[in-house]
PDB file of N, CA and C and ligand atoms in Angstrom:
ATOM      1  N   UNK A   1     150.817 140.413 -15.908  1.00  0.00           N
ATOM      2  CA  UNK A   1     150.951 139.777 -14.319  1.00  0.00           C
ATOM      3  C   UNK A   1     151.971 139.620 -13.705  1.00  0.00           C
ATOM      4  N   UNK A   2     152.301 139.598 -12.761  1.00  0.00           N
ATOM      5  CA  UNK A   2     153.871 139.196 -12.186  1.00  0.00           C
ATOM      6  C   UNK A   2     153.394 137.557 -11.758  1.00  0.00           C
ATOM      7  N   UNK A   3     154.328 136.995 -11.646  1.00  0.00           N
ATOM      8  CA  UNK A   3     154.012 134.995 -11.237  1.00  0.00           C
ATOM      9  C   UNK A   3     154.102 134.893 -10.166  1.00  0.00           C
ATOM     10  N   UNK A   4     153.130 134.225  -9.818  1.00  0.00           N
ATOM     11  CA  UNK A   4     153.537 134.425  -7.594  1.00  0.00           C
ATOM     12  C   UNK A   4     154.948 133.467  -7.761  1.00  0.00           C
ATOM     13  N   UNK A   5     155.777 134.021  -7.099  1.00  0.00           N
ATOM     14  CA  UNK A   5     156.678 133.411  -7.064  1.00  0.00           C
ATOM     15  C   UNK A   5     157.026 132.319  -6.599  1.00  0.00           C
ATOM     16  N   UNK A   6     155.844 131.691  -5.585  1.00  0.00           N
ATOM     17  CA  UNK A   6     156.448 130.103  -4.866  1.00  0.00           C
ATOM     18  C   UNK A   6     155.629 129.370  -7.061  1.00  0.00           C
ATOM     19  N   UNK A   7     155.148 129.526  -7.587  1.00  0.00           N
ATOM     20  CA  UNK A   7     154.609 129.161  -8.066  1.00  0.00           C
ATOM     21  C   UNK A   7     155.818 129.494 -10.097  1.00  0.00           C
ATOM     22  N   UNK A   8     156.891 129.622  -9.301  1.00  0.00           N
ATOM     23  CA  UNK A   8     157.727 129.949 -11.240  1.00  0.00           C
ATOM     24  C   UNK A   8     157.994 129.183 -11.318  1.00  0.00           C
ATOM     25  N   UNK A   9     158.132 128.357 -11.324  1.00  0.00           N
ATOM     26  CA  UNK A   9     158.118 126.749 -11.794  1.00  0.00           C
ATOM     27  C   UNK A   9     157.001 126.227 -12.160  1.00  0.00           C
ATOM     28  N   UNK A  10     155.749 126.448 -11.681  1.00  0.00           N
ATOM     29  CA  UNK A  10     154.690 125.513 -12.215  1.00  0.00           C
ATOM     30  C   UNK A  10     154.199 126.887 -13.061  1.00  0.00           C
ATOM     31  N   UNK A  11     153.731 125.728 -14.215  1.00  0.00           N
ATOM     32  CA  UNK A  11     152.425 127.000 -15.477  1.00  0.00           C
ATOM     33  C   UNK A  11     150.712 126.585 -14.813  1.00  0.00           C
ATOM     34  N   UNK A  12     150.540 125.608 -14.265  1.00  0.00           N
ATOM     35  CA  UNK A  12     149.019 125.762 -14.432  1.00  0.00           C
ATOM     36  C   UNK A  12     148.966 125.417 -12.542  1.00  0.00           C
ATOM     37  N   UNK A  13     148.112 126.422 -11.905  1.00  0.00           N
ATOM     38  CA  UNK A  13     147.472 126.917 -11.094  1.00  0.00           C
ATOM     39  C   UNK A  13     146.066 126.140 -10.715  1.00  0.00           C
ATOM     40  N   UNK A  14     145.230 125.120  -9.941  1.00  0.00           N
ATOM     41  CA  UNK A  14     143.809 125.274  -9.950  1.00  0.00           C
ATOM     42  C   UNK A  14     143.330 125.909  -8.562  1.00  0.00           C
ATOM     43  N   UNK A  15     142.552 126.023  -8.788  1.00  0.00           N
ATOM     44  CA  UNK A  15     141.194 126.818  -8.128  1.00  0.00           C
ATOM     45  C   UNK A  15     140.299 125.390  -7.005  1.00  0.00           C
ATOM     46  N   UNK A  16     140.547 125.228  -6.011  1.00  0.00           N
ATOM     47  CA  UNK A  16     140.430 124.382  -5.281  1.00  0.00           C
ATOM     48  C   UNK A  16     138.456 124.253  -5.241  1.00  0.00           C
ATOM     49  N   UNK A  17     138.779 125.849  -4.936  1.00  0.00           N
ATOM     50  CA  UNK A  17     137.201 125.818  -4.438  1.00  0.00           C
ATOM     51  C   UNK A  17     135.675 125.984  -5.770  1.00  0.00           C
ATOM     52  N   UNK A  18     136.471 126.321  -7.370  1.00  0.00           N
ATOM     53  CA  UNK A  18     136.148 126.218  -7.951  1.00  0.00           C
ATOM     54  C   UNK A  18     136.251 125.024  -8.968  1.00  0.00           C
ATOM     55  N   UNK A  19     137.269 124.911  -8.810  1.00  0.00           N
ATOM     56  CA  UNK A  19     137.822 123.332  -9.704  1.00  0.00           C
ATOM     57  C   UNK A  19     138.011 124.139 -10.940  1.00  0.00           C
ATOM     58  N   UNK A  20     138.450 125.314 -11.373  1.00  0.00           N
ATOM     59  CA  UNK A  20     139.444 125.884 -12.344  1.00  0.00           C
ATOM     60  C   UNK A  20     140.681 125.964 -12.484  1.00  0.00           C
ATOM     61  N   UNK A  21     141.393 125.431 -13.635  1.00  0.00           N
ATOM     62  CA  UNK A  21     142.980 125.761 -13.699  1.00  0.00           C
ATOM     63  C   UNK A  21     143.014 127.295 -14.126  1.00  0.00           C
ATOM     64  N   UNK A  22     144.137 127.644 -13.786  1.00  0.00           N
ATOM     65  CA  UNK A  22     144.569 128.483 -14.743  1.00  0.00           C
ATOM     66  C   UNK A  22     145.949 127.953 -15.154  1.00  0.00           C
ATOM     67  N   UNK A  23     146.625 129.426 -16.458  1.00  0.00           N
ATOM     68  CA  UNK A  23     147.481 128.776 -17.625  1.00  0.00           C
ATOM     69  C   UNK A  23     148.357 130.263 -16.873  1.00  0.00           C
ATOM     70  N   UNK A  24     149.355 129.553 -16.177  1.00  0.00           N
ATOM     71  CA  UNK A  24     150.458 131.636 -15.486  1.00  0.00           C
ATOM     72  C   UNK A  24     150.460 131.956 -16.663  1.00  0.00           C
ATOM     73  N   UNK A  25     150.955 130.979 -17.805  1.00  0.00           N
ATOM     74  CA  UNK A  25     151.614 131.973 -18.747  1.00  0.00           C
ATOM     75  C   UNK A  25     150.493 132.689 -19.550  1.00  0.00           C
ATOM     76  N   UNK A  26     149.145 132.807 -19.389  1.00  0.00           N
ATOM     77  CA  UNK A  26     148.251 133.781 -19.456  1.00  0.00           C
ATOM     78  C   UNK A  26     147.153 134.478 -19.130  1.00  0.00           C
ATOM     79  N   UNK A  27     147.355 133.973 -17.508  1.00  0.00           N
ATOM     80  CA  UNK A  27     146.533 134.522 -16.825  1.00  0.00           C
ATOM     81  C   UNK A  27     146.258 136.267 -16.973  1.00  0.00           C
ATOM     82  N   UNK A  28     145.743 137.054 -16.526  1.00  0.00           N
ATOM     83  CA  UNK A  28     145.200 138.434 -17.166  1.00  0.00           C
ATOM     84  C   UNK A  28     144.605 138.118 -15.389  1.00  0.00           C
ATOM     85  N   UNK A  29     143.753 140.000 -15.711  1.00  0.00           N
ATOM     86  CA  UNK A  29     142.768 140.501 -14.589  1.00  0.00           C
ATOM     87  C   UNK A  29     141.763 139.717 -13.937  1.00  0.00           C
ATOM     88  N   UNK A  30     141.494 138.774 -14.958  1.00  0.00           N
ATOM     89  CA  UNK A  30     139.557 138.231 -15.195  1.00  0.00           C
ATOM     90  C   UNK A  30     140.345 136.762 -14.273  1.00  0.00           C
ATOM     91  N   UNK A  31     141.449 136.454 -14.181  1.00  0.00           N
ATOM     92  CA  UNK A  31     141.792 134.915 -12.746  1.00  0.00           C
ATOM     93  C   UNK A  31     142.280 135.560 -11.541  1.00  0.00           C
ATOM     94  N   UNK A  32     141.624 136.187 -10.490  1.00  0.00           N
ATOM     95  CA  UNK A  32     142.419 136.907  -9.921  1.00  0.00           C
ATOM     96  C   UNK A  32     143.552 135.947  -8.798  1.00  0.00           C
ATOM     97  N   UNK A  33     144.594 135.469  -9.736  1.00  0.00           N
ATOM     98  CA  UNK A  33     145.396 134.582  -8.990  1.00  0.00           C
ATOM     99  C   UNK A  33     146.083 135.203  -7.781  1.00  0.00           C
ATOM    100  N   UNK A  34     146.231 136.253  -7.747  1.00  0.00           N
ATOM    101  CA  UNK A  34     146.618 137.038  -6.499  1.00  0.00           C
ATOM    102  C   UNK A  34     145.293 136.865  -5.355  1.00  0.00           C
ATOM    103  N   UNK A  35     144.700 137.106  -5.662  1.00  0.00           N
ATOM    104  CA  UNK A  35     143.424 136.716  -4.600  1.00  0.00           C
ATOM    105  C   UNK A  35     143.313 135.342  -4.102  1.00  0.00           C
ATOM    106  N   UNK A  36     143.346 134.247  -4.993  1.00  0.00           N
ATOM    107  CA  UNK A  36     143.447 132.530  -4.683  1.00  0.00           C
ATOM    108  C   UNK A  36     144.434 132.627  -4.434  1.00  0.00           C
ATOM    109  N   UNK A  37     146.427 133.208  -4.500  1.00  0.00           N
ATOM    110  CA  UNK A  37     147.009 132.962  -3.255  1.00  0.00           C
ATOM    111  C   UNK A  37     146.728 133.184  -2.171  1.00  0.00           C
ATOM    112  N   UNK A  38     146.193 134.256  -1.849  1.00  0.00           N
ATOM    113  CA  UNK A  38     146.481 134.947  -1.094  1.00  0.00           C
ATOM    114  C   UNK A  38     145.120 133.629   0.069  1.00  0.00           C
ATOM    115  N   UNK A  39     143.965 133.478  -0.970  1.00  0.00           N
ATOM    116  CA  UNK A  39     142.925 132.523  -0.075  1.00  0.00           C
ATOM    117  C   UNK A  39     143.344 130.896   0.754  1.00  0.00           C
ATOM    118  N   UNK A  40     144.920 130.690  -0.140  1.00  0.00           N
ATOM    119  CA  UNK A  40     145.574 129.567  -0.303  1.00  0.00           C
ATOM    120  C   UNK A  40     144.673 128.522  -0.301  1.00  0.00           C
ATOM    121  N   UNK A  41     143.912 128.638  -1.195  1.00  0.00           N
ATOM    122  CA  UNK A  41     142.867 126.935  -1.919  1.00  0.00           C
ATOM    123  C   UNK A  41     143.098 127.071  -3.327  1.00  0.00           C
ATOM    124  N   UNK A  42     144.540 126.940  -3.270  1.00  0.00           N
ATOM    125  CA  UNK A  42     145.090 127.485  -4.955  1.00  0.00           C
ATOM    126  C   UNK A  42     145.900 125.474  -4.041  1.00  0.00           C
ATOM    127  N   UNK A  43     146.054 125.032  -6.088  1.00  0.00           N
ATOM    128  CA  UNK A  43     146.375 123.367  -6.073  1.00  0.00           C
ATOM    129  C   UNK A  43     147.191 123.587  -7.259  1.00  0.00           C
ATOM    130  N   UNK A  44     149.101 122.508  -7.233  1.00  0.00           N
ATOM    131  CA  UNK A  44     149.269 123.062  -8.207  1.00  0.00           C
ATOM    132  C   UNK A  44     149.407 121.291  -8.741  1.00  0.00           C
ATOM    133  N   UNK A  45     150.048 120.391  -9.875  1.00  0.00           N
ATOM    134  CA  UNK A  45     149.767 119.619 -10.417  1.00  0.00           C
ATOM    135  C   UNK A  45     151.080 118.453 -10.514  1.00  0.00           C
ATOM    136  N   UNK A  46     151.253 117.516 -10.192  1.00  0.00           N
ATOM    137  CA  UNK A  46     152.396 116.246 -11.063  1.00  0.00           C
ATOM    138  C   UNK A  46     152.194 115.451 -11.880  1.00  0.00           C
ATOM    139  N   UNK A  47     151.930 115.253 -12.558  1.00  0.00           N
ATOM    140  CA  UNK A  47     153.009 116.832 -13.479  1.00  0.00           C
ATOM    141  C   UNK A  47     151.890 117.470 -13.786  1.00  0.00           C
ATOM    142  N   UNK A  48     153.411 119.095 -14.064  1.00  0.00           N
ATOM    143  CA  UNK A  48     152.056 120.508 -14.335  1.00  0.00           C
ATOM    144  C   UNK A  48     151.905 120.308 -15.912  1.00  0.00           C
ATOM    145  N   UNK A  49     150.732 119.238 -16.140  1.00  0.00           N
ATOM    146  CA  UNK A  49     150.213 119.905 -17.741  1.00  0.00           C
ATOM    147  C   UNK A  49     148.332 120.377 -17.488  1.00  0.00           C
ATOM    148  N   UNK A  50     148.325 120.559 -18.160  1.00  0.00           N
ATOM    149  CA  UNK A  50     146.921 120.385 -18.408  1.00  0.00           C
ATOM    150  C   UNK A  50     146.109 119.050 -18.677  1.00  0.00           C
ATOM    151  N   UNK A  51     146.211 119.030 -19.024  1.00  0.00           N
ATOM    152  CA  UNK A  51     146.367 117.124 -18.980  1.00  0.00           C
ATOM    153  C   UNK A  51     145.971 116.502 -17.711  1.00  0.00           C
ATOM    154  N   UNK A  52     146.986 116.443 -16.563  1.00  0.00           N
ATOM    155  CA  UNK A  52     146.961 116.497 -15.685  1.00  0.00           C
ATOM    156  C   UNK A  52     146.096 116.686 -14.332  1.00  0.00           C
ATOM    157  N   UNK A  53     145.634 118.463 -15.130  1.00  0.00           N
ATOM    158  CA  UNK A  53     144.841 118.739 -13.953  1.00  0.00           C
ATOM    159  C   UNK A  53     143.280 118.524 -14.475  1.00  0.00           C
ATOM    160  N   UNK A  54     142.999 118.262 -15.854  1.00  0.00           N
ATOM    161  CA  UNK A  54     141.862 117.531 -16.239  1.00  0.00           C
ATOM    162  C   UNK A  54     141.574 116.182 -15.710  1.00  0.00           C
ATOM    163  N   UNK A  55     142.343 115.530 -15.629  1.00  0.00           N
ATOM    164  CA  UNK A  55     142.411 114.083 -14.730  1.00  0.00           C
ATOM    165  C   UNK A  55     141.946 114.362 -13.553  1.00  0.00           C
ATOM    166  N   UNK A  56     142.092 115.719 -12.928  1.00  0.00           N
ATOM    167  CA  UNK A  56     142.066 115.450 -11.292  1.00  0.00           C
ATOM    168  C   UNK A  56     140.124 116.297 -11.081  1.00  0.00           C
ATOM    169  N   UNK A  57     139.800 116.286 -12.178  1.00  0.00           N
ATOM    170  CA  UNK A  57     138.407 116.974 -12.527  1.00  0.00           C
ATOM    171  C   UNK A  57     138.550 118.504 -12.526  1.00  0.00           C
ATOM    172  N   UNK A  58     139.279 119.333 -12.701  1.00  0.00           N
ATOM    173  CA  UNK A  58     139.832 120.691 -13.210  1.00  0.00           C
ATOM    174  C   UNK A  58     139.253 120.940 -14.512  1.00  0.00           C
ATOM    175  N   UNK A  59     138.446 122.056 -14.733  1.00  0.00           N
ATOM    176  CA  UNK A  59     137.974 123.029 -16.492  1.00  0.00           C
ATOM    177  C   UNK A  59     138.558 123.728 -16.200  1.00  0.00           C
ATOM    178  N   UNK A  60     139.380 124.381 -17.769  1.00  0.00           N
ATOM    179  CA  UNK A  60     140.212 125.093 -18.123  1.00  0.00           C
ATOM    180  C   UNK A  60     139.732 126.950 -17.608  1.00  0.00           C
ATOM    181  N   UNK A  61     140.116 127.621 -17.118  1.00  0.00           N
ATOM    182  CA  UNK A  61     139.873 129.035 -16.677  1.00  0.00           C
ATOM    183  C   UNK A  61     139.532 130.083 -18.729  1.00  0.00           C
ATOM    184  N   UNK A  62     138.488 130.432 -18.472  1.00  0.00           N
ATOM    185  CA  UNK A  62     138.219 131.267 -19.730  1.00  0.00           C
ATOM    186  C   UNK A  62     139.033 132.519 -19.878  1.00  0.00           C
ATOM    187  N   UNK A  63     139.459 133.030 -18.977  1.00  0.00           N
ATOM    188  CA  UNK A  63     140.010 134.208 -18.829  1.00  0.00           C
ATOM    189  C   UNK A  63     141.401 133.300 -19.439  1.00  0.00           C
ATOM    190  N   UNK A  64     142.114 132.573 -18.925  1.00  0.00           N
ATOM    191  CA  UNK A  64     143.153 132.892 -19.168  1.00  0.00           C
ATOM    192  C   UNK A  64     143.090 132.028 -20.626  1.00  0.00           C
ATOM    193  N   UNK A  65     142.262 130.947 -21.243  1.00  0.00           N
ATOM    194  CA  UNK A  65     142.120 130.347 -22.216  1.00  0.00           C
ATOM    195  C   UNK A  65     143.051 129.247 -22.609  1.00  0.00           C
ATOM    196  N   UNK A  66     142.772 128.575 -21.298  1.00  0.00           N
ATOM    197  CA  UNK A  66     143.642 127.557 -21.625  1.00  0.00           C
ATOM    198  C   UNK A  66     142.725 126.199 -22.700  1.00  0.00           C
ATOM    199  N   UNK A  67     143.645 126.418 -23.375  1.00  0.00           N
ATOM    200  CA  UNK A  67     142.824 124.785 -24.614  1.00  0.00           C
ATOM    201  C   UNK A  67     142.202 124.046 -24.779  1.00  0.00           C
ATOM    202  N   UNK A  68     141.186 124.331 -25.155  1.00  0.00           N
ATOM    203  CA  UNK A  68     139.893 123.658 -25.046  1.00  0.00           C
ATOM    204  C   UNK A  68     139.886 122.487 -26.231  1.00  0.00           C
ATOM    205  N   UNK A  69     140.836 122.436 -27.747  1.00  0.00           N
ATOM    206  CA  UNK A  69     140.973 121.624 -28.425  1.00  0.00           C
ATOM    207  C   UNK A  69     141.196 120.490 -28.314  1.00  0.00           C
ATOM    208  N   UNK A  70     141.466 120.136 -27.231  1.00  0.00           N
ATOM    209  CA  UNK A  70     141.927 118.732 -26.687  1.00  0.00           C
ATOM    210  C   UNK A  70     140.480 117.655 -26.598  1.00  0.00           C
ATOM    211  N   UNK A  71     140.149 116.901 -26.907  1.00  0.00           N
ATOM    212  CA  UNK A  71     139.705 115.651 -27.542  1.00  0.00           C
ATOM    213  C   UNK A  71     138.910 115.358 -25.958  1.00  0.00           C
ATOM    214  N   UNK A  72     138.036 115.141 -25.421  1.00  0.00           N
ATOM    215  CA  UNK A  72     137.196 114.802 -24.092  1.00  0.00           C
ATOM    216  C   UNK A  72     137.187 113.335 -24.311  1.00  0.00           C
ATOM    217  N   UNK A  73     137.708 112.732 -23.779  1.00  0.00           N
ATOM    218  CA  UNK A  73     137.749 111.178 -23.725  1.00  0.00           C
ATOM    219  C   UNK A  73     136.513 110.803 -23.363  1.00  0.00           C
TER     220      UNK A  73
HETATM  221 ZN1   ZN B 101     142.452 132.380 -15.395  1.00  0.00          ZN
END
C-alpha cells in the first residue's frame, strides 16, 4: 500500500476510535489506513514506537501483526 504522505516519517499510526495501532511497514487492505486518514481520527506517537503506543492504551492491529511477543507488564 502507499504510505500516507504525512506519516512518511512515522511507523506507527493509532486509530482513536477503537484504540488500535497499525504498523505502517506491514499495513494491508484489512487495516483501512486510507479510511482512517480520511476520518482524521488518527494519532501519532512520540517516540514513534510500539511500546509508546501500548503505554497510551493502544493494542496492535491483528492485520498488520504488530508483534505481541513483548511481555505485558
Ligand atoms: Zn493494521
